mmCIF file of C-alpha atoms and ligand atoms in Angstrom:
data_model
loop_
_atom_site.group_PDB
_atom_site.id
_atom_site.type_symbol
_atom_site.label_atom_id
_atom_site.label_comp_id
_atom_site.label_asym_id
_atom_site.label_seq_id
_atom_site.Cartn_x
_atom_site.Cartn_y
_atom_site.Cartn_z
ATOM 1 C CA MET F 86 79.176 34.127 40.617
ATOM 2 C CA ASP F 87 76.448 35.789 38.591
ATOM 3 C CA GLU F 88 74.516 38.835 39.606
ATOM 4 C CA MET F 89 71.436 36.888 40.762
ATOM 5 C CA ASP F 90 73.600 35.223 43.357
ATOM 6 C CA ILE F 91 74.966 38.491 44.573
ATOM 7 C CA ARG F 92 71.397 39.941 44.908
ATOM 8 C CA GLU F 93 70.173 36.866 46.703
ATOM 9 C CA LEU F 94 73.196 36.762 48.979
ATOM 10 C CA ASP F 95 72.713 40.446 49.763
ATOM 11 C CA ARG F 96 69.153 39.878 50.728
ATOM 12 C CA GLN F 97 70.158 36.940 52.810
ATOM 13 C CA TYR F 98 73.167 38.337 54.641
ATOM 14 C CA VAL F 99 73.214 42.111 54.493
ATOM 15 C CA ALA F 100 70.972 44.065 56.905
ATOM 16 C CA ASN F 101 67.908 45.231 55.120
ATOM 17 C CA THR F 102 68.525 48.923 55.540
ATOM 18 C CA TYR F 103 68.760 49.859 51.870
ATOM 19 C CA ALA F 104 66.267 49.768 49.027
ATOM 20 C CA ARG F 105 68.866 49.015 46.434
ATOM 21 C CA SER F 106 68.491 49.574 42.768
ATOM 22 C CA ASP F 107 68.929 46.435 40.650
ATOM 23 C CA VAL F 108 72.310 47.425 39.203
ATOM 24 C CA LEU F 109 75.539 45.632 40.188
ATOM 25 C CA PHE F 110 78.431 47.966 39.519
ATOM 26 C CA VAL F 111 81.864 46.424 39.108
ATOM 27 C CA ARG F 112 84.328 49.047 37.938
ATOM 28 C CA GLY F 113 84.675 52.506 36.523
ATOM 29 C CA SER F 114 86.898 55.342 35.401
ATOM 30 C CA GLY F 115 86.227 59.012 36.165
ATOM 31 C CA ALA F 116 82.520 59.728 35.693
ATOM 32 C CA GLN F 117 81.895 56.446 33.881
ATOM 33 C CA VAL F 118 80.926 53.286 35.644
ATOM 34 C CA PHE F 119 80.198 49.814 34.280
ATOM 35 C CA ASP F 120 77.897 47.084 35.517
ATOM 36 C CA ASP F 121 78.565 43.368 35.551
ATOM 37 C CA ARG F 122 77.194 43.034 31.976
ATOM 38 C CA GLY F 123 79.568 45.685 30.670
ATOM 39 C CA LYS F 124 76.845 48.344 30.314
ATOM 40 C CA ARG F 125 78.282 51.859 30.617
ATOM 41 C CA TYR F 126 76.702 54.547 32.766
ATOM 42 C CA ILE F 127 77.457 58.201 33.396
ATOM 43 C CA ASP F 128 77.649 58.725 37.102
ATOM 44 C CA LEU F 129 75.733 61.743 38.428
ATOM 45 C CA GLY F 130 75.847 60.585 42.057
ATOM 46 C CA ALA F 131 79.488 59.944 42.738
ATOM 47 C CA GLY F 132 78.611 57.629 45.618
ATOM 48 C CA ILE F 133 76.527 60.382 47.215
ATOM 49 C CA GLY F 134 79.033 63.139 46.583
ATOM 50 C CA VAL F 135 82.013 61.031 47.677
ATOM 51 C CA ASN F 136 84.044 60.329 44.532
ATOM 52 C CA VAL F 137 84.913 63.962 43.891
ATOM 53 C CA PHE F 138 87.498 63.027 41.250
ATOM 54 C CA GLY F 139 85.455 60.140 39.946
ATOM 55 C CA ILE F 140 86.251 56.438 40.089
ATOM 56 C CA ALA F 141 89.846 55.164 40.320
ATOM 57 C CA ASP F 142 91.364 58.581 39.663
ATOM 58 C CA PRO F 143 94.999 57.793 38.920
ATOM 59 C CA GLU F 144 96.625 60.525 41.032
ATOM 60 C CA TRP F 145 94.438 59.895 44.074
ATOM 61 C CA ARG F 146 94.987 56.126 43.655
ATOM 62 C CA GLY F 147 98.722 56.733 43.431
ATOM 63 C CA ALA F 148 98.695 58.595 46.729
ATOM 64 C CA VAL F 149 96.550 55.931 48.348
ATOM 65 C CA VAL F 150 98.625 52.972 47.050
ATOM 66 C CA GLU F 151 101.871 54.633 48.014
ATOM 67 C CA GLN F 152 100.682 55.049 51.617
ATOM 68 C CA LEU F 153 99.145 51.581 51.629
ATOM 69 C CA SER F 154 102.484 50.016 50.826
ATOM 70 C CA LYS F 155 104.210 52.002 53.573
ATOM 71 C CA LEU F 156 101.925 51.921 56.588
ATOM 72 C CA GLN F 157 98.112 51.433 56.729
ATOM 73 C CA HIS F 158 97.443 52.258 60.395
ATOM 74 C CA MET F 159 99.254 52.855 63.665
ATOM 75 C CA SER F 160 96.654 54.342 65.971
ATOM 76 C CA ASN F 161 96.529 57.883 67.352
ATOM 77 C CA LEU F 162 98.976 56.971 70.138
ATOM 78 C CA TYR F 163 101.781 57.842 67.702
ATOM 79 C CA TYR F 164 102.581 60.462 65.141
ATOM 80 C CA THR F 165 101.854 59.628 61.527
ATOM 81 C CA GLU F 166 102.481 62.133 58.742
ATOM 82 C CA PRO F 167 99.403 62.048 56.416
ATOM 83 C CA CYS F 168 96.814 63.260 58.949
ATOM 84 C CA VAL F 169 99.181 66.071 60.073
ATOM 85 C CA ARG F 170 99.803 67.268 56.510
ATOM 86 C CA LEU F 171 96.042 67.068 55.777
ATOM 87 C CA ALA F 172 95.169 69.075 58.925
ATOM 88 C CA GLU F 173 97.751 71.638 57.986
ATOM 89 C CA GLU F 174 96.374 71.946 54.429
ATOM 90 C CA LEU F 175 92.754 72.251 55.661
ATOM 91 C CA CYS F 176 93.675 74.905 58.198
ATOM 92 C CA ARG F 177 95.782 76.782 55.671
ATOM 93 C CA ARG F 178 92.900 76.800 53.160
ATOM 94 C CA THR F 179 90.138 77.699 55.588
ATOM 95 C CA GLY F 180 91.672 79.711 58.365
ATOM 96 C CA MET F 181 90.441 77.131 60.872
ATOM 97 C CA ARG F 182 92.933 76.314 63.639
ATOM 98 C CA LYS F 183 92.658 72.609 64.495
ATOM 99 C CA VAL F 184 91.160 69.499 62.989
ATOM 100 C CA PHE F 185 89.797 66.331 64.578
ATOM 101 C CA PHE F 186 89.524 63.376 62.207
ATOM 102 C CA GLY F 187 86.762 60.736 62.341
ATOM 103 C CA ASN F 188 85.529 58.330 59.741
ATOM 104 C CA SER F 189 82.150 59.756 58.655
ATOM 105 C CA GLY F 190 79.882 62.764 58.585
ATOM 106 C CA ALA F 191 77.990 61.637 61.689
ATOM 107 C CA GLU F 192 81.238 61.356 63.626
ATOM 108 C CA ALA F 193 82.395 64.790 62.418
ATOM 109 C CA ASN F 194 79.095 66.204 63.725
ATOM 110 C CA GLU F 195 79.378 64.267 67.009
ATOM 111 C CA CYS F 196 82.754 65.972 67.501
ATOM 112 C CA ALA F 197 81.248 69.371 66.711
ATOM 113 C CA ILE F 198 78.414 68.753 69.224
ATOM 114 C CA LYS F 199 80.809 67.618 71.923
ATOM 115 C CA THR F 200 83.077 70.633 71.158
ATOM 116 C CA ALA F 201 80.223 73.098 71.466
ATOM 117 C CA ARG F 202 78.950 71.593 74.708
ATOM 118 C CA LYS F 203 82.405 71.458 76.261
ATOM 119 C CA TRP F 204 83.041 75.057 75.170
ATOM 120 C CA ALA F 205 79.855 76.146 76.975
ATOM 121 C CA PHE F 206 80.663 74.020 80.014
ATOM 122 C CA ASP F 207 84.145 75.600 80.249
ATOM 123 C CA LEU F 208 82.455 79.014 79.992
ATOM 124 C CA CYS F 209 79.620 78.494 82.593
ATOM 125 C CA GLY F 210 81.102 75.734 84.769
ATOM 126 C CA ASP F 211 77.936 73.667 84.285
ATOM 127 C CA GLU F 212 75.570 72.286 81.602
ATOM 128 C CA ARG F 213 73.100 75.172 81.621
ATOM 129 C CA ARG F 214 73.967 76.090 78.053
ATOM 130 C CA SER F 215 74.159 72.646 76.452
ATOM 131 C CA THR F 216 71.310 73.071 74.013
ATOM 132 C CA ILE F 217 72.062 73.312 70.293
ATOM 133 C CA ILE F 218 69.734 74.940 67.715
ATOM 134 C CA THR F 219 69.470 73.012 64.442
ATOM 135 C CA LEU F 220 67.138 73.699 61.532
ATOM 136 C CA LYS F 221 63.964 72.076 60.324
ATOM 137 C CA ASN F 222 64.395 69.848 57.300
ATOM 138 C CA SER F 223 68.128 69.335 58.161
ATOM 139 C CA PHE F 224 70.084 66.107 58.133
ATOM 140 C CA HIS F 225 73.098 65.557 60.405
ATOM 141 C CA GLY F 226 73.568 61.773 60.559
ATOM 142 C CA ARG F 227 72.266 58.494 61.803
ATOM 143 C CA THR F 228 73.752 58.066 65.290
ATOM 144 C CA VAL F 229 71.286 58.502 68.140
ATOM 145 C CA THR F 230 72.672 62.026 68.841
ATOM 146 C CA THR F 231 72.905 63.170 65.224
ATOM 147 C CA LEU F 232 69.387 61.828 64.622
ATOM 148 C CA ALA F 233 68.227 64.031 67.492
ATOM 149 C CA ALA F 234 70.068 66.933 65.858
ATOM 150 C CA THR F 235 68.350 66.197 62.549
ATOM 151 C CA GLY F 236 65.336 68.507 62.153
ATOM 152 C CA GLN F 237 62.933 66.066 60.589
ATOM 153 C CA GLU F 238 60.212 64.405 62.647
ATOM 154 C CA ALA F 239 60.382 61.258 60.512
ATOM 155 C CA PHE F 240 63.778 60.514 62.090
ATOM 156 C CA HIS F 241 62.551 60.919 65.632
ATOM 157 C CA THR F 242 60.676 57.731 66.133
ATOM 158 C CA LYS F 243 61.362 54.093 67.084
ATOM 159 C CA PHE F 244 64.947 54.589 68.368
ATOM 160 C CA GLY F 245 64.256 56.696 71.448
ATOM 161 C CA PRO F 246 65.178 57.839 73.936
ATOM 162 C CA PHE F 247 67.137 60.287 71.825
ATOM 163 C CA THR F 248 69.883 62.544 73.080
ATOM 164 C CA PRO F 249 68.255 65.625 74.654
ATOM 165 C CA GLY F 250 69.509 69.127 74.065
ATOM 166 C CA PHE F 251 68.448 69.896 70.442
ATOM 167 C CA VAL F 252 65.761 72.353 69.404
ATOM 168 C CA HIS F 253 64.737 72.920 65.842
ATOM 169 C CA ALA F 254 64.117 76.349 64.229
ATOM 170 C CA SER F 255 62.704 77.359 60.884
ATOM 171 C CA ALA F 256 65.248 77.451 57.971
ATOM 172 C CA GLN F 257 63.463 80.499 56.582
ATOM 173 C CA ASP F 258 62.403 82.563 59.543
ATOM 174 C CA ALA F 259 65.374 83.735 61.618
ATOM 175 C CA GLY F 260 62.872 84.974 64.218
ATOM 176 C CA GLU F 261 62.512 81.342 65.382
ATOM 177 C CA VAL F 262 66.234 81.131 65.913
ATOM 178 C CA ARG F 263 66.187 84.364 67.861
ATOM 179 C CA ALA F 264 63.357 83.138 70.074
ATOM 180 C CA LEU F 265 65.213 79.986 70.958
ATOM 181 C CA ALA F 266 68.483 81.833 71.467
ATOM 182 C CA ASP F 267 66.680 84.217 73.833
ATOM 183 C CA ARG F 268 65.950 81.356 76.210
ATOM 184 C CA GLY F 269 69.585 81.523 77.250
ATOM 185 C CA ASP F 270 70.271 77.796 77.329
ATOM 186 C CA CYS F 271 71.831 77.468 73.835
ATOM 187 C CA CYS F 272 75.552 77.222 73.069
ATOM 188 C CA ALA F 273 75.404 76.889 69.285
ATOM 189 C CA VAL F 274 73.441 76.918 66.133
ATOM 190 C CA MET F 275 74.235 74.187 63.625
ATOM 191 C CA MET F 276 73.158 74.309 59.968
ATOM 192 C CA GLU F 277 73.761 72.988 56.443
ATOM 193 C CA LEU F 278 73.996 75.932 54.079
ATOM 194 C CA ILE F 279 72.352 73.832 51.422
ATOM 195 C CA GLN F 280 70.103 71.263 52.956
ATOM 196 C CA GLY F 281 71.212 68.247 50.973
ATOM 197 C CA GLU F 282 69.173 65.240 52.065
ATOM 198 C CA GLY F 283 66.296 67.653 52.707
ATOM 199 C CA GLY F 284 66.004 68.254 48.935
ATOM 200 C CA VAL F 285 68.928 70.508 47.922
ATOM 201 C CA VAL F 286 67.506 73.626 49.580
ATOM 202 C CA PRO F 287 69.970 76.517 49.851
ATOM 203 C CA LEU F 288 69.491 78.836 52.790
ATOM 204 C CA GLU F 289 68.828 82.463 51.899
ATOM 205 C CA ARG F 290 71.787 84.770 52.299
ATOM 206 C CA GLU F 291 69.782 87.231 54.496
ATOM 207 C CA TYR F 292 68.628 84.416 56.713
ATOM 208 C CA VAL F 293 72.106 83.184 57.264
ATOM 209 C CA ASP F 294 73.377 86.732 57.899
ATOM 210 C CA GLU F 295 70.701 87.123 60.573
ATOM 211 C CA VAL F 296 71.372 83.739 62.199
ATOM 212 C CA VAL F 297 75.125 84.516 62.375
ATOM 213 C CA SER F 298 74.485 87.868 63.921
ATOM 214 C CA ILE F 299 72.064 86.407 66.476
ATOM 215 C CA ALA F 300 74.768 83.838 67.368
ATOM 216 C CA ARG F 301 77.361 86.588 67.733
ATOM 217 C CA GLU F 302 75.018 88.722 69.948
ATOM 218 C CA GLN F 303 74.174 85.755 72.150
ATOM 219 C CA ASP F 304 77.743 84.509 72.364
ATOM 220 C CA MET F 305 76.754 81.289 70.599
ATOM 221 C CA LEU F 306 78.918 79.237 68.255
ATOM 222 C CA VAL F 307 78.066 78.813 64.575
ATOM 223 C CA ILE F 308 78.566 75.212 63.354
ATOM 224 C CA VAL F 309 78.332 74.569 59.654
ATOM 225 C CA ASP F 310 77.665 71.023 58.478
ATOM 226 C CA GLU F 311 79.531 70.808 55.184
ATOM 227 C CA VAL F 312 79.524 67.027 55.076
ATOM 228 C CA GLN F 313 77.774 67.224 51.638
ATOM 229 C CA THR F 314 78.479 70.801 50.504
ATOM 230 C CA GLY F 315 82.209 70.710 51.313
ATOM 231 C CA ASN F 316 85.341 69.893 49.334
ATOM 232 C CA GLY F 317 84.566 71.819 46.194
ATOM 233 C CA ARG F 318 81.007 70.578 45.638
ATOM 234 C CA THR F 319 79.371 73.980 45.487
ATOM 235 C CA GLY F 320 82.105 75.800 43.517
ATOM 236 C CA THR F 321 84.184 77.004 46.497
ATOM 237 C CA LEU F 322 86.247 74.729 48.757
ATOM 238 C CA TYR F 323 83.511 75.108 51.387
ATOM 239 C CA ALA F 324 80.073 76.676 50.845
ATOM 240 C CA TYR F 325 80.327 79.096 53.778
ATOM 241 C CA GLU F 326 82.794 81.117 51.695
ATOM 242 C CA GLN F 327 79.924 82.053 49.409
ATOM 243 C CA TYR F 328 77.830 83.236 52.413
ATOM 244 C CA GLY F 329 80.531 85.668 53.538
ATOM 245 C CA PHE F 330 81.143 84.579 57.136
ATOM 246 C CA THR F 331 83.568 82.417 59.071
ATOM 247 C CA PRO F 332 82.020 79.612 61.163
ATOM 248 C CA ASP F 333 83.437 78.582 64.511
ATOM 249 C CA ILE F 334 83.227 74.921 63.561
ATOM 250 C CA VAL F 335 83.035 73.290 60.131
ATOM 251 C CA THR F 336 82.353 69.565 59.696
ATOM 252 C CA THR F 337 82.974 67.662 56.509
ATOM 253 C CA ALA F 338 83.138 64.111 55.221
ATOM 254 C CA LYS F 339 81.662 62.649 52.047
ATOM 255 C CA GLY F 340 83.997 64.094 49.336
ATOM 256 C CA LEU F 341 86.952 64.653 51.669
ATOM 257 C CA GLY F 342 88.353 61.176 51.341
ATOM 258 C CA GLY F 343 87.718 60.882 47.647
ATOM 259 C CA GLY F 344 86.101 57.469 48.197
ATOM 260 C CA LEU F 345 87.674 56.337 51.421
ATOM 261 C CA PRO F 346 85.896 56.839 54.793
ATOM 262 C CA LEU F 347 87.052 60.072 56.392
ATOM 263 C CA GLY F 348 85.368 62.857 58.325
ATOM 264 C CA ALA F 349 86.790 66.083 59.759
ATOM 265 C CA CYS F 350 85.649 68.508 62.438
ATOM 266 C CA MET F 351 87.505 71.759 61.897
ATOM 267 C CA MET F 352 87.718 74.110 64.832
ATOM 268 C CA GLY F 353 88.181 77.880 64.638
ATOM 269 C CA GLU F 354 89.881 80.280 66.983
ATOM 270 C CA ARG F 355 87.204 80.289 69.662
ATOM 271 C CA VAL F 356 87.202 76.530 70.179
ATOM 272 C CA GLU F 357 90.663 75.440 69.080
ATOM 273 C CA ASN F 358 91.624 74.488 72.622
ATOM 274 C CA THR F 359 88.263 73.208 73.812
ATOM 275 C CA LEU F 360 88.971 69.572 73.317
ATOM 276 C CA THR F 361 91.745 68.400 75.678
ATOM 277 C CA PHE F 362 93.613 65.142 76.238
ATOM 278 C CA GLY F 363 91.225 62.287 76.643
ATOM 279 C CA SER F 364 88.085 64.291 75.839
ATOM 280 C CA HIS F 365 87.580 62.750 72.434
ATOM 281 C CA GLY F 366 89.140 60.102 70.255
ATOM 282 C CA SER F 367 88.752 57.577 67.445
ATOM 283 C CA THR F 368 90.598 54.369 66.714
ATOM 284 C CA PHE F 369 90.460 54.753 62.951
ATOM 285 C CA GLY F 370 90.258 58.554 62.874
ATOM 286 C CA GLY F 371 93.009 60.143 60.785
ATOM 287 C CA ASN F 372 93.828 56.837 59.136
ATOM 288 C CA PRO F 373 97.016 57.306 57.028
ATOM 289 C CA ILE F 374 95.640 55.870 53.793
ATOM 290 C CA ALA F 375 92.433 57.884 53.901
ATOM 291 C CA CYS F 376 94.366 60.977 54.803
ATOM 292 C CA ALA F 377 97.040 60.502 52.126
ATOM 293 C CA GLY F 378 94.249 60.264 49.545
ATOM 294 C CA ALA F 379 92.424 63.276 51.048
ATOM 295 C CA LEU F 380 95.560 65.375 50.919
ATOM 296 C CA ASN F 381 95.902 64.665 47.236
ATOM 297 C CA ILE F 382 92.205 65.625 46.704
ATOM 298 C CA ILE F 383 92.266 68.792 48.741
ATOM 299 C CA ARG F 384 95.498 70.058 47.052
ATOM 300 C CA ARG F 385 93.937 69.521 43.641
ATOM 301 C CA ILE F 386 90.727 71.402 44.424
ATOM 302 C CA ASP F 387 92.283 74.651 43.179
ATOM 303 C CA ASP F 388 90.854 77.809 41.609
ATOM 304 C CA GLU F 389 90.844 76.249 38.144
ATOM 305 C CA LEU F 390 88.906 73.192 39.287
ATOM 306 C CA LEU F 391 86.441 75.380 41.309
ATOM 307 C CA GLU F 392 85.912 77.626 38.298
ATOM 308 C CA GLY F 393 85.031 74.534 36.318
ATOM 309 C CA VAL F 394 82.556 73.376 39.022
ATOM 310 C CA ARG F 395 80.755 76.673 38.893
ATOM 311 C CA ARG F 396 80.651 76.749 35.134
ATOM 312 C CA LYS F 397 79.416 73.153 34.842
ATOM 313 C CA GLY F 398 76.848 73.844 37.573
ATOM 314 C CA GLU F 399 75.513 76.850 35.652
ATOM 315 C CA TYR F 400 75.321 74.743 32.508
ATOM 316 C CA VAL F 401 73.224 72.084 34.344
ATOM 317 C CA LYS F 402 70.926 74.683 35.800
ATOM 318 C CA LYS F 403 70.374 76.414 32.452
ATOM 319 C CA ALA F 404 69.870 73.188 30.548
ATOM 320 C CA LEU F 405 67.195 71.897 32.974
ATOM 321 C CA SER F 406 65.391 75.101 33.952
ATOM 322 C CA GLY F 407 62.183 75.323 32.052
ATOM 323 C CA ALA F 408 62.710 71.953 30.364
ATOM 324 C CA LYS F 409 59.625 69.818 29.785
ATOM 325 C CA GLY F 410 58.532 68.153 33.056
ATOM 326 C CA VAL F 411 60.866 70.311 35.213
ATOM 327 C CA LYS F 412 59.137 72.395 37.891
ATOM 328 C CA GLY F 413 62.262 73.940 39.366
ATOM 329 C CA VAL F 414 66.031 73.656 39.785
ATOM 330 C CA THR F 415 67.915 74.495 42.960
ATOM 331 C CA GLY F 416 71.483 74.265 44.217
ATOM 332 C CA MET F 417 74.999 75.684 43.820
ATOM 333 C CA GLY F 418 77.907 74.412 41.768
ATOM 334 C CA LEU F 419 77.661 70.727 41.097
ATOM 335 C CA MET F 420 75.029 70.113 43.767
ATOM 336 C CA THR F 421 71.634 70.263 42.001
ATOM 337 C CA GLY F 422 68.074 69.557 42.959
ATOM 338 C CA ILE F 423 65.465 69.120 40.274
ATOM 339 C CA LEU F 424 61.768 69.231 41.114
ATOM 340 C CA THR F 425 60.012 67.162 38.426
ATOM 341 C CA GLU F 426 56.418 66.560 37.516
ATOM 342 C CA LYS F 427 57.039 62.826 37.667
ATOM 343 C CA PRO F 428 57.990 61.210 40.981
ATOM 344 C CA ALA F 429 61.815 61.478 41.491
ATOM 345 C CA GLY F 430 62.176 57.730 42.046
ATOM 346 C CA GLU F 431 60.583 57.065 38.667
ATOM 347 C CA VAL F 432 62.946 59.468 36.943
ATOM 348 C CA VAL F 433 65.971 57.778 38.514
ATOM 349 C CA ARG F 434 64.803 54.315 37.518
ATOM 350 C CA ALA F 435 64.249 55.424 33.907
ATOM 351 C CA ALA F 436 67.550 57.242 33.877
ATOM 352 C CA ILE F 437 69.434 54.229 35.062
ATOM 353 C CA ALA F 438 67.839 52.148 32.356
ATOM 354 C CA ARG F 439 69.137 54.698 29.872
ATOM 355 C CA GLY F 440 72.733 54.627 31.351
ATOM 356 C CA VAL F 441 72.698 57.676 33.605
ATOM 357 C CA VAL F 442 72.841 57.448 37.382
ATOM 358 C CA PRO F 443 71.268 60.337 39.373
ATOM 359 C CA LEU F 444 70.178 60.364 43.040
ATOM 360 C CA THR F 445 67.010 61.482 44.824
ATOM 361 C CA ALA F 446 66.630 63.800 47.823
ATOM 362 C CA HIS F 447 63.144 63.952 49.329
ATOM 363 C CA GLU F 448 60.766 64.692 46.389
ATOM 364 C CA LYS F 449 63.667 65.839 44.095
ATOM 365 C CA VAL F 450 66.072 64.362 41.645
ATOM 366 C CA ARG F 451 69.571 65.221 42.951
ATOM 367 C CA LEU F 452 72.773 65.495 40.996
ATOM 368 C CA LEU F 453 76.193 65.218 42.657
ATOM 369 C CA PRO F 454 78.489 64.246 39.791
ATOM 370 C CA PRO F 455 82.258 63.934 40.167
ATOM 371 C CA LEU F 456 83.658 67.431 40.027
ATOM 372 C CA THR F 457 85.919 66.304 37.182
ATOM 373 C CA ILE F 458 83.054 65.128 34.932
ATOM 374 C CA THR F 459 83.889 66.270 31.375
ATOM 375 C CA ASP F 460 81.650 68.671 29.473
ATOM 376 C CA GLU F 461 80.888 65.891 26.979
ATOM 377 C CA GLU F 462 79.851 63.439 29.679
ATOM 378 C CA LEU F 463 77.785 66.084 31.430
ATOM 379 C CA SER F 464 75.913 67.199 28.296
ATOM 380 C CA GLU F 465 75.276 63.559 27.261
ATOM 381 C CA ALA F 466 73.854 62.797 30.721
ATOM 382 C CA VAL F 467 71.833 65.976 30.943
ATOM 383 C CA GLU F 468 70.211 65.354 27.545
ATOM 384 C CA ILE F 469 69.227 61.863 28.623
ATOM 385 C CA LEU F 470 67.920 63.176 31.895
ATOM 386 C CA LYS F 471 65.876 65.820 30.099
ATOM 387 C CA GLU F 472 64.325 63.193 27.838
ATOM 388 C CA VAL F 473 63.473 60.945 30.783
ATOM 389 C CA ILE F 474 61.979 63.826 32.776
ATOM 390 C CA GLY F 475 59.960 65.087 29.779
ATOM 391 C CA GLU F 476 58.671 61.689 28.576
HETATM 392 C C1 LIG A 773 75.575 62.516 54.577
HETATM 393 C C2 LIG A 773 75.486 63.562 55.586
HETATM 394 C C3 LIG A 773 75.715 63.327 56.939
HETATM 395 C C4 LIG A 773 76.051 61.934 57.517
HETATM 396 O O1 LIG A 773 77.288 61.446 56.969
HETATM 397 P P1 LIG A 773 77.671 59.897 57.169
HETATM 398 O O2 LIG A 773 79.066 59.822 56.645
HETATM 399 O O3 LIG A 773 76.684 59.083 56.442
HETATM 400 O O4 LIG A 773 77.646 59.655 58.667
HETATM 401 C C5 LIG A 773 75.669 64.364 57.856
HETATM 402 N N1 LIG A 773 75.355 65.604 57.419
HETATM 403 C C6 LIG A 773 75.116 65.913 56.135
HETATM 404 C C7 LIG A 773 74.775 67.308 55.721
HETATM 405 C C8 LIG A 773 75.144 64.873 55.204
HETATM 406 O O5 LIG A 773 74.816 65.162 53.910
#
């Protein structure tokens, strides 16, 4: 079957929710990926920050295949080892106390939202504190509830009625968070420390400090959405470490499974016993294969790897800042946003034609390469990107 057939079949049978690029990828290795004609590309997107160790990483694959040949699924009615080991490793590395596993970022956030509301319900005996403050320009997922949580008006049409109980505050002015918290009906504030889909916009340290102290004063929970920033992406295992505070709830997904669907909601001391028997669940959540792969990934995100992420991130920032056609570079570690004079979509199209695969985020070009991309691959890709941006 040639690639025209696949494109036509896609248009005929797959829901029209994606404006796909013309490329048909068939295989890869690490940060290199090949299309059906054998053309080689350097991958600066990693499946939207998913393939943290690149494509078909031998060690990760080994862990996955080993588990696949033993037991692929049994349901959460019984004990299975991989999800337990992964939860233990995540708690050991973060200081969180308990983990609930789902299959995606949206599900991890749904769990965080349910946990915060149940925590407030247990505290007050009713739903008077069910509201959650989220930030303008945020992104928290595509379910009806996580769309409501998402602080972008563009997501709040056509699918209503949306889940009530979300209010949106400025991501720059903590005064707006304070004003909402002062109403007395809020149980939590939920934020991405770097707004990923919103254009790779890191929150200011002072802003985050203030939001955290408002939450502490008002006895509210702090939920950090690390679906995109987590699992080594920003140069620490989780980005909150660089902001110097400990959240009550951390959600993650994307990179966690190294390419298999897996989401986690990690619960700190204040909420570790909030969810009780029957209060939440997922058929596929904690799937043994996904968790066996994730355990391999998390164990290998060590100090040396993270040091490399920070160093490579600095290199990217330096190489692109002030380059022709570049108006600004934002981000942390290997999560980079580039504001270009040309429209981002045009840059991406031209880059793909030259064998480099970046992403966009709002008006920016976004880079989320595998954390293990080599220096040579990175410099080759960045040089091509610079040419394409400056043309
Ligand atoms: C991608 C993303 C989500 C949604 O994750 P899915 O796995 O697509 O449900 C939620 N929050 C953030 C910050 C994300 O980047």
